[in-house]
Short mmCIF file of C-alpha atoms and ligand atoms in Angstrom, two decimals:
data_model
loop_
_atom_site.label_atom_id
_atom_site.label_comp_id
_atom_site.label_asym_id
_atom_site.label_seq_id
_atom_site.Cartn_x
_atom_site.Cartn_y
_atom_site.Cartn_z
CA UNK A 347 -14.58 -23.32 -19.85
CA UNK A 348 -12.62 -26.03 -21.72
CA UNK A 349 -8.52 -25.44 -22.81
CA UNK A 350 -6.55 -27.82 -24.56
CA UNK A 351 -3.08 -28.35 -23.69
CA UNK A 352 0.03 -29.69 -25.39
CA UNK A 353 3.55 -29.50 -25.37
CA UNK A 354 6.51 -30.18 -28.09
CA UNK A 355 9.92 -28.89 -26.93
CA UNK A 356 13.25 -29.28 -28.86
CA UNK A 357 15.82 -27.33 -30.12
CA UNK A 358 17.40 -28.06 -33.37
CA UNK A 359 21.01 -27.41 -34.58
CA UNK A 360 21.82 -27.49 -38.12
CA UNK A 361 25.51 -28.27 -37.65
CA UNK A 362 24.69 -31.40 -35.31
CA UNK A 363 24.66 -34.87 -36.77
CA UNK A 364 22.43 -35.97 -33.61
CA UNK A 365 19.06 -37.05 -34.96
CA UNK A 366 16.14 -36.95 -32.17
CA UNK A 367 13.96 -39.93 -32.60
CA UNK A 368 10.88 -40.95 -30.82
CA UNK A 369 13.17 -42.77 -28.12
CA UNK A 370 15.09 -39.55 -27.39
CA UNK A 371 11.80 -37.95 -26.41
CA UNK A 372 10.58 -40.71 -24.78
CA UNK A 373 13.48 -40.85 -22.18
CA UNK A 374 12.75 -37.09 -21.10
CA UNK A 375 8.98 -36.58 -21.72
CA UNK A 376 6.57 -38.56 -23.89
CA UNK A 377 2.99 -38.42 -22.42
CA UNK A 378 -0.54 -38.73 -24.04
CA UNK A 379 -3.75 -37.93 -22.59
CA UNK A 380 -4.42 -37.77 -19.07
CA UNK A 381 -0.97 -39.29 -18.16
CA UNK A 382 0.09 -35.99 -18.96
CA UNK A 383 -0.97 -34.27 -15.82
CA UNK A 384 0.81 -37.01 -13.76
CA UNK A 385 3.88 -36.81 -16.07
CA UNK A 386 4.27 -32.95 -15.67
CA UNK A 387 3.21 -32.80 -11.92
CA UNK A 388 5.62 -31.36 -9.50
CA UNK A 389 8.15 -29.88 -12.10
CA UNK A 390 9.09 -26.60 -13.22
CA UNK A 391 8.03 -26.82 -16.83
CA UNK A 392 6.36 -24.22 -18.79
CA UNK A 393 3.44 -26.69 -19.26
CA UNK A 394 3.25 -27.34 -15.47
CA UNK A 395 2.78 -23.63 -14.92
CA UNK A 396 0.39 -23.02 -17.70
CA UNK A 397 -1.76 -25.88 -16.47
CA UNK A 398 -1.66 -24.74 -12.75
CA UNK A 399 -2.66 -21.29 -13.74
CA UNK A 400 -5.57 -22.81 -15.47
CA UNK A 401 -6.63 -25.04 -13.08
CA UNK A 402 -6.75 -22.09 -10.36
CA UNK A 403 -9.19 -20.19 -12.60
CA UNK A 404 -11.34 -23.17 -12.62
CA UNK A 405 -10.88 -24.28 -16.16
CA UNK A 406 -11.16 -27.73 -17.23
CA UNK A 407 -7.95 -29.13 -18.83
CA UNK A 408 -7.91 -31.09 -21.77
CA UNK A 409 -4.39 -32.75 -22.15
CA UNK A 410 -3.81 -33.96 -25.30
CA UNK A 411 0.14 -34.56 -26.21
CA UNK A 412 3.43 -33.69 -24.79
CA UNK A 413 6.88 -34.46 -26.39
CA UNK A 414 9.84 -32.86 -24.65
CA UNK A 415 13.68 -33.44 -25.30
CA UNK A 416 16.80 -31.43 -25.06
CA UNK A 417 18.77 -30.05 -28.01
CA UNK A 418 20.24 -31.98 -30.93
CA UNK A 419 20.22 -31.91 -34.73
CA UNK A 420 16.69 -32.52 -36.76
CA UNK A 421 13.77 -34.33 -35.51
CA UNK A 422 13.48 -37.53 -37.44
CA UNK A 423 10.53 -37.00 -39.98
CA UNK A 424 8.40 -39.99 -38.72
CA UNK A 425 8.58 -38.78 -35.19
CA UNK A 426 7.45 -35.38 -36.31
CA UNK A 427 4.70 -36.42 -38.24
CA UNK A 428 3.54 -38.74 -35.48
CA UNK A 429 3.46 -35.49 -33.06
CA UNK A 430 2.13 -33.34 -35.55
CA UNK A 431 -0.76 -35.63 -36.02
CA UNK A 432 -1.32 -36.56 -32.20
CA UNK A 433 -1.55 -32.77 -31.51
CA UNK A 434 -3.51 -31.50 -34.42
CA UNK A 435 -6.06 -34.54 -34.29
CA UNK A 436 -6.14 -34.46 -30.59
CA UNK A 437 -7.08 -31.00 -30.22
CA UNK A 438 -9.67 -31.33 -33.16
CA UNK A 439 -11.13 -34.28 -31.45
CA UNK A 440 -11.49 -32.31 -28.14
CA UNK A 441 -13.54 -29.49 -29.92
CA UNK A 442 -15.39 -27.67 -28.62
CA UNK A 443 -12.94 -25.83 -26.74
CA UNK A 444 -12.67 -22.23 -25.39
CA UNK A 445 -8.69 -22.11 -25.72
CA UNK A 446 -5.32 -23.45 -26.48
CA UNK A 447 -1.96 -23.67 -24.63
CA UNK A 448 1.27 -25.28 -26.23
CA UNK A 449 4.44 -25.13 -24.45
CA UNK A 450 7.01 -25.07 -27.39
CA UNK A 451 11.02 -24.49 -27.67
CA UNK A 452 10.38 -22.79 -30.76
CA UNK A 453 13.84 -23.73 -32.59
CA UNK A 454 12.82 -27.10 -33.68
CA UNK A 455 13.89 -28.21 -37.22
CA UNK A 456 13.28 -31.58 -39.15
CA UNK A 457 14.56 -33.29 -42.08
CA UNK A 458 11.80 -31.99 -44.23
CA UNK A 459 9.63 -29.43 -42.37
CA UNK A 460 11.82 -26.35 -42.01
CA UNK A 461 9.27 -24.53 -39.58
CA UNK A 462 7.89 -27.33 -37.65
CA UNK A 463 6.19 -25.06 -34.83
CA UNK A 464 4.66 -22.89 -37.66
CA UNK A 465 3.28 -26.07 -39.33
CA UNK A 466 1.75 -27.26 -36.20
CA UNK A 467 0.21 -23.91 -35.07
CA UNK A 468 -0.96 -23.18 -38.99
CA UNK A 469 -2.83 -26.54 -38.93
CA UNK A 470 -4.34 -26.03 -35.52
CA UNK A 471 -5.54 -22.66 -36.51
CA UNK A 472 -6.95 -24.12 -39.77
CA UNK A 473 -8.83 -26.68 -37.82
CA UNK A 474 -9.98 -24.60 -34.96
CA UNK A 475 -11.10 -21.42 -36.79
CA UNK A 476 -10.03 -17.88 -36.26
CA UNK A 477 -11.86 -17.23 -32.90
CA UNK A 478 -10.56 -19.70 -30.48
CA UNK A 479 -7.59 -17.97 -28.94
CA UNK A 480 -4.05 -19.83 -29.11
CA UNK A 481 -1.30 -19.04 -26.41
CA UNK A 482 2.11 -20.37 -26.82
CA UNK A 483 5.26 -20.11 -24.63
CA UNK A 484 8.68 -20.57 -26.13
CA UNK A 485 12.36 -20.82 -24.86
CA UNK A 486 14.37 -17.52 -24.98
CA UNK A 487 16.52 -19.06 -28.05
CA UNK A 488 13.49 -19.79 -29.99
CA UNK A 489 13.25 -18.78 -34.19
CA UNK A 490 10.11 -17.16 -34.30
CA UNK A 491 8.57 -17.31 -37.37
CA UNK A 492 5.70 -14.95 -39.29
CA UNK A 493 3.64 -18.46 -39.74
CA UNK A 494 3.60 -19.09 -35.87
CA UNK A 495 2.85 -15.40 -35.16
CA UNK A 496 -0.20 -15.35 -37.89
CA UNK A 497 -1.43 -18.63 -36.25
CA UNK A 498 -1.10 -17.74 -32.45
CA UNK A 499 -2.72 -14.88 -30.47
CA UNK A 500 -0.20 -15.17 -27.74
CA UNK A 501 3.30 -15.64 -27.69
CA UNK A 502 5.70 -15.35 -24.78
CA UNK A 503 9.39 -16.44 -24.16
CA UNK A 504 11.41 -16.99 -21.17
CA UNK A 505 13.25 -14.20 -20.04
CA UNK A 506 15.93 -15.75 -18.11
CA UNK A 507 19.45 -17.46 -19.09
CA UNK A 508 20.35 -19.49 -17.28
CA UNK A 509 16.85 -20.39 -17.92
CA UNK A 510 15.02 -20.63 -14.36
CA UNK A 511 11.69 -19.08 -15.26
CA UNK A 512 10.11 -21.81 -17.70
CA UNK A 513 7.11 -22.48 -15.06
CA UNK A 514 6.31 -18.67 -14.72
CA UNK A 515 6.56 -18.30 -18.56
CA UNK A 516 3.68 -20.79 -18.73
CA UNK A 517 1.79 -19.28 -16.08
CA UNK A 518 2.09 -15.82 -18.03
CA UNK A 519 1.00 -17.35 -21.36
CA UNK A 520 -1.94 -19.20 -19.55
CA UNK A 521 -2.80 -15.98 -17.71
CA UNK A 522 -3.10 -13.84 -20.68
CA UNK A 523 -4.99 -16.65 -22.38
CA UNK A 524 -7.56 -16.68 -19.33
CA UNK A 525 -7.85 -12.72 -19.57
CA UNK A 526 -8.61 -13.41 -23.28
CA UNK A 527 -11.39 -15.80 -22.62
CA UNK A 528 -13.12 -13.70 -20.11
CA UNK A 529 -13.23 -10.84 -22.82
CA UNK A 530 -10.69 -8.68 -20.94
CA UNK A 531 -8.40 -8.30 -23.73
CA UNK A 532 -8.09 -9.01 -27.53
CA UNK A 533 -4.31 -9.72 -27.69
CA UNK A 534 -2.54 -9.54 -30.86
CA UNK A 535 1.29 -10.55 -31.30
CA UNK A 536 3.92 -8.93 -33.62
CA UNK A 537 7.62 -9.64 -34.19
CA UNK A 538 10.24 -7.85 -35.62
CA UNK A 539 13.51 -9.37 -36.86
CA UNK A 540 17.07 -8.40 -37.80
CA UNK A 541 19.53 -10.47 -39.96
CA UNK A 542 22.07 -11.08 -36.97
CA UNK A 543 23.21 -13.82 -34.75
CA UNK A 544 24.97 -13.37 -31.48
CA UNK A 545 27.02 -15.93 -29.23
CA UNK A 546 24.75 -17.99 -26.88
CA UNK A 547 27.79 -17.71 -24.32
CA UNK A 548 27.45 -14.17 -24.03
CA UNK A 549 23.48 -14.14 -23.63
CA UNK A 550 23.36 -14.61 -19.62
CA UNK A 551 20.39 -12.36 -18.44
CA UNK A 552 22.60 -11.89 -15.10
CA UNK A 553 24.48 -8.79 -13.56
CA UNK A 554 25.74 -6.64 -16.25
CA UNK A 555 25.26 -8.73 -19.10
CA UNK A 556 23.73 -7.40 -22.45
CA UNK A 557 20.47 -9.49 -22.43
CA UNK A 558 20.27 -8.28 -18.46
CA UNK A 559 19.54 -4.91 -20.13
CA UNK A 560 17.49 -5.80 -22.74
CA UNK A 561 14.95 -7.85 -20.53
CA UNK A 562 15.17 -5.02 -17.82
CA UNK A 563 13.96 -2.61 -21.16
CA UNK A 564 11.12 -5.34 -21.93
CA UNK A 565 10.22 -5.16 -18.25
CA UNK A 566 9.76 -1.41 -18.72
CA UNK A 567 7.66 -1.45 -21.58
CA UNK A 568 5.17 -3.60 -19.83
CA UNK A 569 5.30 -1.54 -16.72
CA UNK A 570 4.53 1.80 -18.71
CA UNK A 571 1.68 -0.28 -20.42
CA UNK A 572 3.09 -0.03 -23.85
CA UNK A 573 2.42 -3.90 -23.92
CA UNK A 574 0.92 -6.94 -22.18
CA UNK A 575 4.17 -8.95 -22.76
CA UNK A 576 7.63 -7.82 -24.35
CA UNK A 577 9.81 -11.00 -25.27
CA UNK A 578 13.61 -10.68 -26.76
CA UNK A 579 15.00 -13.79 -28.76
CA UNK A 580 18.67 -13.82 -29.19
CA UNK A 581 17.97 -16.83 -30.88
CA UNK A 582 19.39 -20.25 -31.50
CA UNK A 583 22.20 -19.29 -33.83
CA UNK A 584 23.28 -22.88 -35.18
CA UNK A 585 20.42 -22.84 -37.43
CA UNK A 586 21.62 -22.83 -41.19
CA UNK A 587 18.38 -20.89 -42.43
CA UNK A 588 17.91 -17.37 -44.11
CA UNK A 589 15.00 -16.34 -41.83
CA UNK A 590 17.02 -16.91 -38.39
CA UNK A 591 17.86 -13.78 -36.27
CA UNK A 592 17.60 -11.79 -33.34
CA UNK A 593 14.02 -10.96 -32.74
CA UNK A 594 11.65 -8.39 -30.73
CA UNK A 595 8.10 -9.36 -30.02
CA UNK A 596 5.30 -7.82 -28.08
CA UNK A 597 1.72 -8.73 -27.38
CA UNK A 598 -0.71 -5.75 -26.97
CA UNK A 599 -4.33 -5.54 -26.56
CA UNK A 600 -6.00 -4.98 -29.92
CA UNK A 601 -3.04 -2.78 -31.07
CA UNK A 602 -1.25 -4.38 -33.67
CA UNK A 603 0.77 -1.09 -34.60
CA UNK A 604 1.41 -0.83 -31.04
CA UNK A 605 2.85 -4.13 -30.86
CA UNK A 606 5.34 -3.97 -33.96
CA UNK A 607 6.49 -0.62 -32.39
CA UNK A 608 7.44 -2.36 -29.16
CA UNK A 609 9.05 -5.12 -30.97
CA UNK A 610 10.84 -2.87 -33.12
CA UNK A 611 12.31 -0.83 -29.76
CA UNK A 612 13.24 -4.35 -28.24
CA UNK A 613 14.96 -5.46 -31.01
CA UNK A 614 16.91 -2.35 -31.64
CA UNK A 615 18.12 -2.63 -28.11
CA UNK A 616 19.25 -6.08 -28.54
CA UNK A 617 21.00 -5.00 -31.63
CA UNK A 618 22.81 -2.12 -30.23
CA UNK A 619 24.09 -4.26 -27.80
CA UNK A 620 25.34 -7.19 -29.98
CA UNK A 621 29.18 -6.54 -29.72
CA UNK A 622 28.85 -7.11 -25.87
CA UNK A 623 27.70 -10.85 -26.57
CA UNK A 624 31.47 -11.55 -27.40
CA UNK A 625 33.26 -12.99 -24.47
CA UNK A 626 36.95 -14.14 -24.25
CA UNK A 627 37.62 -17.75 -24.88
CA UNK A 628 40.75 -19.95 -25.12
CA UNK A 629 41.64 -23.12 -27.23
CA UNK A 630 41.84 -26.23 -25.08
CA UNK A 631 45.48 -26.20 -24.16
CA UNK A 632 45.49 -22.66 -23.24
CA UNK A 633 42.49 -23.22 -20.99
CA UNK A 634 44.18 -26.01 -19.14
CA UNK A 635 47.41 -24.25 -18.79
CA UNK A 636 45.34 -21.22 -17.37
CA UNK A 637 43.31 -23.12 -15.27
CA UNK A 638 46.37 -24.68 -13.59
CA UNK A 639 47.75 -21.35 -12.62
CA UNK A 640 44.39 -20.08 -11.07
CA UNK A 641 43.41 -20.47 -7.70
CA UNK A 642 41.05 -22.64 -6.48
CA UNK A 643 38.66 -25.16 -8.79
CA UNK A 644 38.10 -24.06 -12.47
CA UNK A 645 34.85 -24.80 -14.63
CA UNK A 646 35.90 -25.50 -18.14
CA UNK A 647 33.34 -24.93 -20.48
CA UNK A 648 33.48 -26.98 -23.72
CA UNK A 649 31.52 -24.13 -25.71
CA UNK A 650 32.17 -25.94 -29.21
CA UNK A 651 30.75 -29.11 -27.95
CA UNK A 652 27.66 -28.01 -26.02
CA UNK A 653 24.92 -30.66 -25.73
CA UNK A 654 22.52 -27.92 -24.32
CA UNK A 655 23.26 -26.18 -27.91
CA UNK A 656 22.70 -29.40 -29.94
CA UNK A 657 26.25 -30.86 -30.42
CA UNK A 658 27.11 -34.42 -30.24
CA UNK A 659 28.95 -34.04 -26.89
CA UNK A 660 31.64 -36.34 -28.13
CA UNK A 661 34.33 -34.18 -28.59
CA UNK A 662 37.62 -35.18 -26.78
CA UNK A 663 39.48 -32.01 -27.56
CA UNK A 664 39.49 -31.00 -23.84
CA UNK A 665 40.13 -34.32 -22.78
CA UNK A 666 43.41 -34.51 -24.97
CA UNK A 667 44.45 -31.22 -23.56
CA UNK A 668 44.05 -32.18 -19.92
CA UNK A 669 46.15 -35.54 -20.51
CA UNK A 670 48.82 -33.34 -22.64
CA UNK A 671 49.22 -30.58 -19.98
CA UNK A 672 47.45 -31.68 -16.40
CA UNK A 673 47.64 -35.52 -16.36
CA UNK A 674 47.87 -35.65 -12.63
CA UNK A 675 45.53 -33.02 -11.79
CA UNK A 676 42.21 -33.99 -10.09
CA UNK A 677 39.60 -33.42 -13.06
CA UNK A 678 36.73 -34.28 -14.01
CA UNK A 679 35.24 -34.66 -17.90
CA UNK A 680 32.19 -36.37 -19.26
CA UNK A 681 31.82 -36.95 -22.70
CA UNK A 682 29.56 -39.31 -25.18
CA UNK A 683 30.92 -42.58 -26.57
CA UNK A 684 28.61 -45.52 -26.14
CA UNK A 685 31.08 -47.59 -27.89
CA UNK A 686 33.53 -47.08 -25.23
CA UNK A 687 31.12 -47.42 -22.59
CA UNK A 688 30.08 -50.76 -24.09
CA UNK A 689 33.63 -51.81 -23.81
CA UNK A 690 34.24 -50.88 -20.32
CA UNK A 691 30.96 -52.74 -19.43
CA UNK A 692 32.14 -55.96 -21.37
CA UNK A 693 35.58 -55.51 -19.26
CA UNK A 694 33.92 -54.96 -15.82
CA UNK A 695 35.09 -52.92 -12.86
CA UNK A 696 38.66 -52.76 -11.80
CA UNK A 697 39.99 -53.74 -15.42
CA UNK A 698 42.86 -51.71 -17.12
CA UNK A 699 42.83 -51.28 -20.80
CA UNK A 700 43.20 -49.05 -23.82
CA UNK A 701 40.24 -47.23 -24.98
CA UNK A 702 39.82 -45.02 -28.08
CA UNK A 703 37.68 -42.34 -26.74
CA UNK A 704 35.42 -39.45 -28.19
CA UNK A 705 34.62 -38.44 -31.66
CA UNK A 706 32.13 -41.36 -31.67
CA UNK A 707 29.38 -39.77 -33.99
CA UNK A 708 31.15 -36.53 -35.11
CA UNK A 709 34.58 -36.82 -36.50
CA UNK A 710 34.51 -33.66 -38.78
CA UNK A 711 36.21 -31.59 -35.77
CA UNK A 712 38.37 -34.09 -34.05
CA UNK A 713 39.95 -37.57 -33.83
CA UNK A 714 39.30 -40.18 -31.19
CA UNK A 715 41.78 -39.98 -28.36
CA UNK A 716 43.88 -43.26 -27.30
CA UNK A 717 44.40 -43.54 -23.60
CA UNK A 718 45.08 -46.20 -21.02
CA UNK A 719 42.46 -46.29 -18.18
CA UNK A 720 41.10 -48.38 -15.33
CA UNK A 721 37.54 -48.99 -15.12
CA UNK A 722 36.45 -47.31 -11.94
CA UNK A 723 32.70 -47.70 -12.02
CA UNK A 724 29.58 -48.69 -13.98
CA UNK A 725 26.38 -47.20 -13.69
CA UNK A 726 23.34 -46.14 -15.22
CA UNK A 727 23.62 -42.51 -15.12
CA UNK A 728 19.96 -41.60 -13.90
CA UNK A 729 19.45 -38.18 -12.33
CA UNK A 730 17.03 -35.86 -11.81
CA UNK A 731 17.22 -31.92 -12.56
CA UNK A 732 17.74 -29.77 -9.63
CA UNK A 733 16.73 -26.73 -11.33
CA UNK A 734 16.56 -24.86 -14.87
CA UNK A 735 13.92 -25.52 -17.45
CA UNK A 736 13.71 -29.25 -16.67
CA UNK A 737 13.76 -29.00 -13.08
CA UNK A 738 12.19 -32.29 -11.43
CA UNK A 739 12.50 -34.33 -14.96
CA UNK A 740 14.58 -37.61 -14.49
CA UNK A 741 17.19 -38.23 -17.40
CA UNK A 742 19.59 -40.98 -18.03
CA UNK A 743 22.82 -40.84 -19.72
CA UNK A 744 22.63 -44.35 -20.32
CA UNK A 745 25.02 -46.91 -19.58
CA UNK A 746 28.07 -45.21 -18.25
CA UNK A 747 31.33 -46.05 -17.26
CA UNK A 748 33.80 -43.95 -15.01
CA UNK A 749 37.27 -44.26 -16.36
CA UNK A 750 40.29 -43.32 -14.04
CA UNK A 751 43.35 -41.74 -16.03
CA UNK A 752 45.81 -40.36 -13.94
CA UNK A 753 44.20 -37.68 -11.98
CA UNK A 754 40.88 -37.75 -14.18
CA UNK A 755 37.75 -39.33 -13.76
CA UNK A 756 36.11 -39.56 -16.92
CA UNK A 757 32.46 -40.03 -17.46
CA UNK A 758 31.99 -41.95 -20.70
CA UNK A 759 28.11 -41.53 -21.31
CA UNK A 760 25.86 -43.55 -23.73
CA UNK A 761 23.50 -40.84 -24.50
CA UNK A 762 23.74 -36.91 -25.09
CA UNK A 763 21.84 -35.57 -22.29
CA UNK A 764 21.37 -31.78 -21.37
CA UNK A 765 23.52 -31.01 -18.51
CA UNK A 766 22.30 -28.71 -15.77
CA UNK A 767 24.58 -28.47 -12.84
CA UNK A 768 26.71 -31.78 -11.47
CA UNK A 769 23.56 -34.06 -11.37
CA UNK A 770 25.22 -36.36 -13.85
CA UNK A 771 28.73 -36.36 -12.12
CA UNK A 772 26.98 -36.74 -8.89
CA UNK A 773 24.57 -39.92 -10.23
CA UNK A 774 28.23 -41.55 -11.37
CA UNK A 775 29.76 -41.10 -7.87
CA UNK A 776 31.94 -38.14 -9.14
CA UNK A 777 32.09 -35.42 -6.18
CA UNK A 778 33.20 -32.15 -8.19
CA UNK A 779 34.05 -30.35 -4.90
CA UNK A 780 37.66 -32.11 -4.91
CA UNK A 781 38.34 -31.38 -8.71
CA UNK A 782 40.85 -28.65 -9.92
CA UNK A 783 39.27 -28.82 -13.27
CA UNK A 784 35.68 -29.38 -14.12
CA UNK A 785 34.50 -29.79 -17.67
CA UNK A 786 30.76 -28.90 -18.75
CA UNK A 787 29.19 -29.35 -22.20
CA UNK A 788 26.50 -26.43 -21.12
CA UNK A 789 26.80 -22.97 -22.26
CA UNK A 790 25.41 -21.28 -19.19
CA UNK A 791 23.99 -23.53 -16.26
CA UNK A 792 27.66 -23.33 -15.03
CA UNK A 793 26.92 -20.06 -13.70
CA UNK A 794 25.17 -21.27 -10.71
CA UNK A 795 28.30 -23.10 -9.62
CA UNK A 796 30.49 -19.96 -9.65
CA UNK A 797 31.14 -18.41 -6.57
CA UNK A 798 34.35 -17.93 -4.07
CA UNK A 799 36.94 -20.15 -4.88
CA UNK A 800 35.44 -21.11 -8.39
CA UNK A 801 36.45 -19.74 -11.56
CA UNK A 802 35.57 -20.39 -15.25
CA UNK A 803 37.09 -20.73 -18.75
CA UNK A 804 35.22 -20.76 -22.14
CA UNK A 805 37.32 -23.00 -24.19
CA UNK A 806 36.66 -22.33 -28.18
CA UNK A 807 37.46 -24.39 -31.02
CA UNK A 808 35.58 -26.20 -33.93
CA UNK A 809 32.50 -28.17 -33.09
CA UNK A 810 28.68 -28.27 -33.42
CA UNK A 811 28.26 -25.15 -31.22
CA UNK A 812 31.24 -23.14 -32.23
CA UNK A 813 31.59 -19.60 -30.53
CA UNK A 814 32.74 -17.75 -33.71
CA UNK A 815 29.51 -17.57 -35.95
CA UNK A 816 31.19 -15.62 -38.40
CA UNK A 817 33.47 -18.59 -39.33
CA UNK A 818 30.92 -21.31 -39.81
CA UNK A 819 30.27 -22.42 -43.46
CA UNK A 820 26.76 -21.33 -43.85
CA UNK A 821 24.73 -22.43 -46.87
CA UNK A 822 21.49 -20.52 -46.32
CA UNK A 823 22.22 -17.53 -44.54
CA UNK A 824 22.00 -14.63 -46.77
CA UNK A 825 24.61 -11.76 -46.75
CA UNK A 826 25.05 -9.16 -45.12
CA UNK A 827 24.43 -10.56 -41.54
CA UNK A 828 26.23 -9.79 -38.09
CA UNK A 829 28.78 -10.87 -37.29
CA UNK A 830 30.10 -12.06 -40.79
CA UNK A 831 29.68 -8.42 -41.92
CA UNK A 832 30.11 -5.26 -39.98
CA UNK A 833 27.30 -3.34 -41.09
CA UNK A 834 26.10 -0.14 -39.27
CA UNK A 835 22.58 -0.27 -40.58
CA UNK A 836 20.84 -4.06 -39.60
CA UNK A 837 19.21 -5.95 -42.60
CA UNK A 838 15.43 -6.60 -41.64
CA UNK A 839 13.99 -10.01 -41.98
CA UNK A 840 10.08 -9.32 -41.13
ZN1 ZN B 663 17.62 -21.94 -24.44
#
């Protein structure tokens, strides 16, 4: 049997000014043809898991095209057109095929195409005809559209956040595809969706968090034989589109009505728990003062400027608060400002100078912070993810300066790069073990650093990934929607 594999993974954010171009994908993962297999080998990617499952079954893999990046604003039209063509034409050229497996994030946006994954899958379906099964793996924060569901036979989302099951999700998608190819099942996928969005910060699948219960419910539905696979998508909330909302999805064996019923049941569970996604948070000043009063190290999660959620990563709001309230405390903070990094490289190590830091790209929320600093170190910021959905992948902050300001070590990076744990700090010689406060621009991965003697505070405010979704000036969302409207009965989107 011959199965074509491809990947196009990117998470969009309508509030972000950061545009994803070809070079942004090339920095993380851009491969074509046979080079894909070497490019994904030894990593914990969904595509790696899918390819391994297919190989173990003796399937001939036809690798077509892979583009992977993190999160940001829209994908530039030219690169989307290139990737679309490479995937659709590449798979068409590889016919005859028995099946397709495609790894996607599921929440991409482009300047022109508002349903990029749906456009690719629909084009593929049109080219390959109705009988060749298509399996798709998605991120837990995917925005699943009816067009995607109509084109694909099998859709499976991650079930963990922090994301640690990308490999397994790819293997599961490929596993169902294999069963379909052997004629054991005839998979059908259905979704149900409500006009509701929930804060990403409260979406952990750990402990007693609401999503942990929803995921357990999904597993119970599978164990009871109600569906082959059940996914719950709390969705990437910072997408300004009318059809974005929490989603339940189920794959059944030739039972569309059963799939709809299970999708509805898991969606209703998600809806009932919506209030539990709201977590306490503080302003930057409150957070720094509270951290000083807490024992041990404190992780400050800059929720409004999460690079992992697509924000520009250049907000200096927390920097300003640390300088104002705890200038001598040993702290570490990373933000994106290529102009300040360039200045530090021009000055050289050991130089002392005044810098204007932050709000390099996005001045809608904060102004740059002026400070006097010593250039402590200059580096290229290259690191390999130790876990998460990009485990094993090498990424780079670009030219990065470590500035010393009082007790603070300030990483000034050139690129906004998805943070996992402290790999980016370690790559620049900053050991967070000795820090009182450490700032992160990722909404969930910090969880893996928590433990005895380590606390955490979520910091809220204006930004590209604001916690309070009801305060965003949405242009395209329809009312009523949760949480702007406290309706007792949800409004269906599908
Ligand atoms: Zn995600």
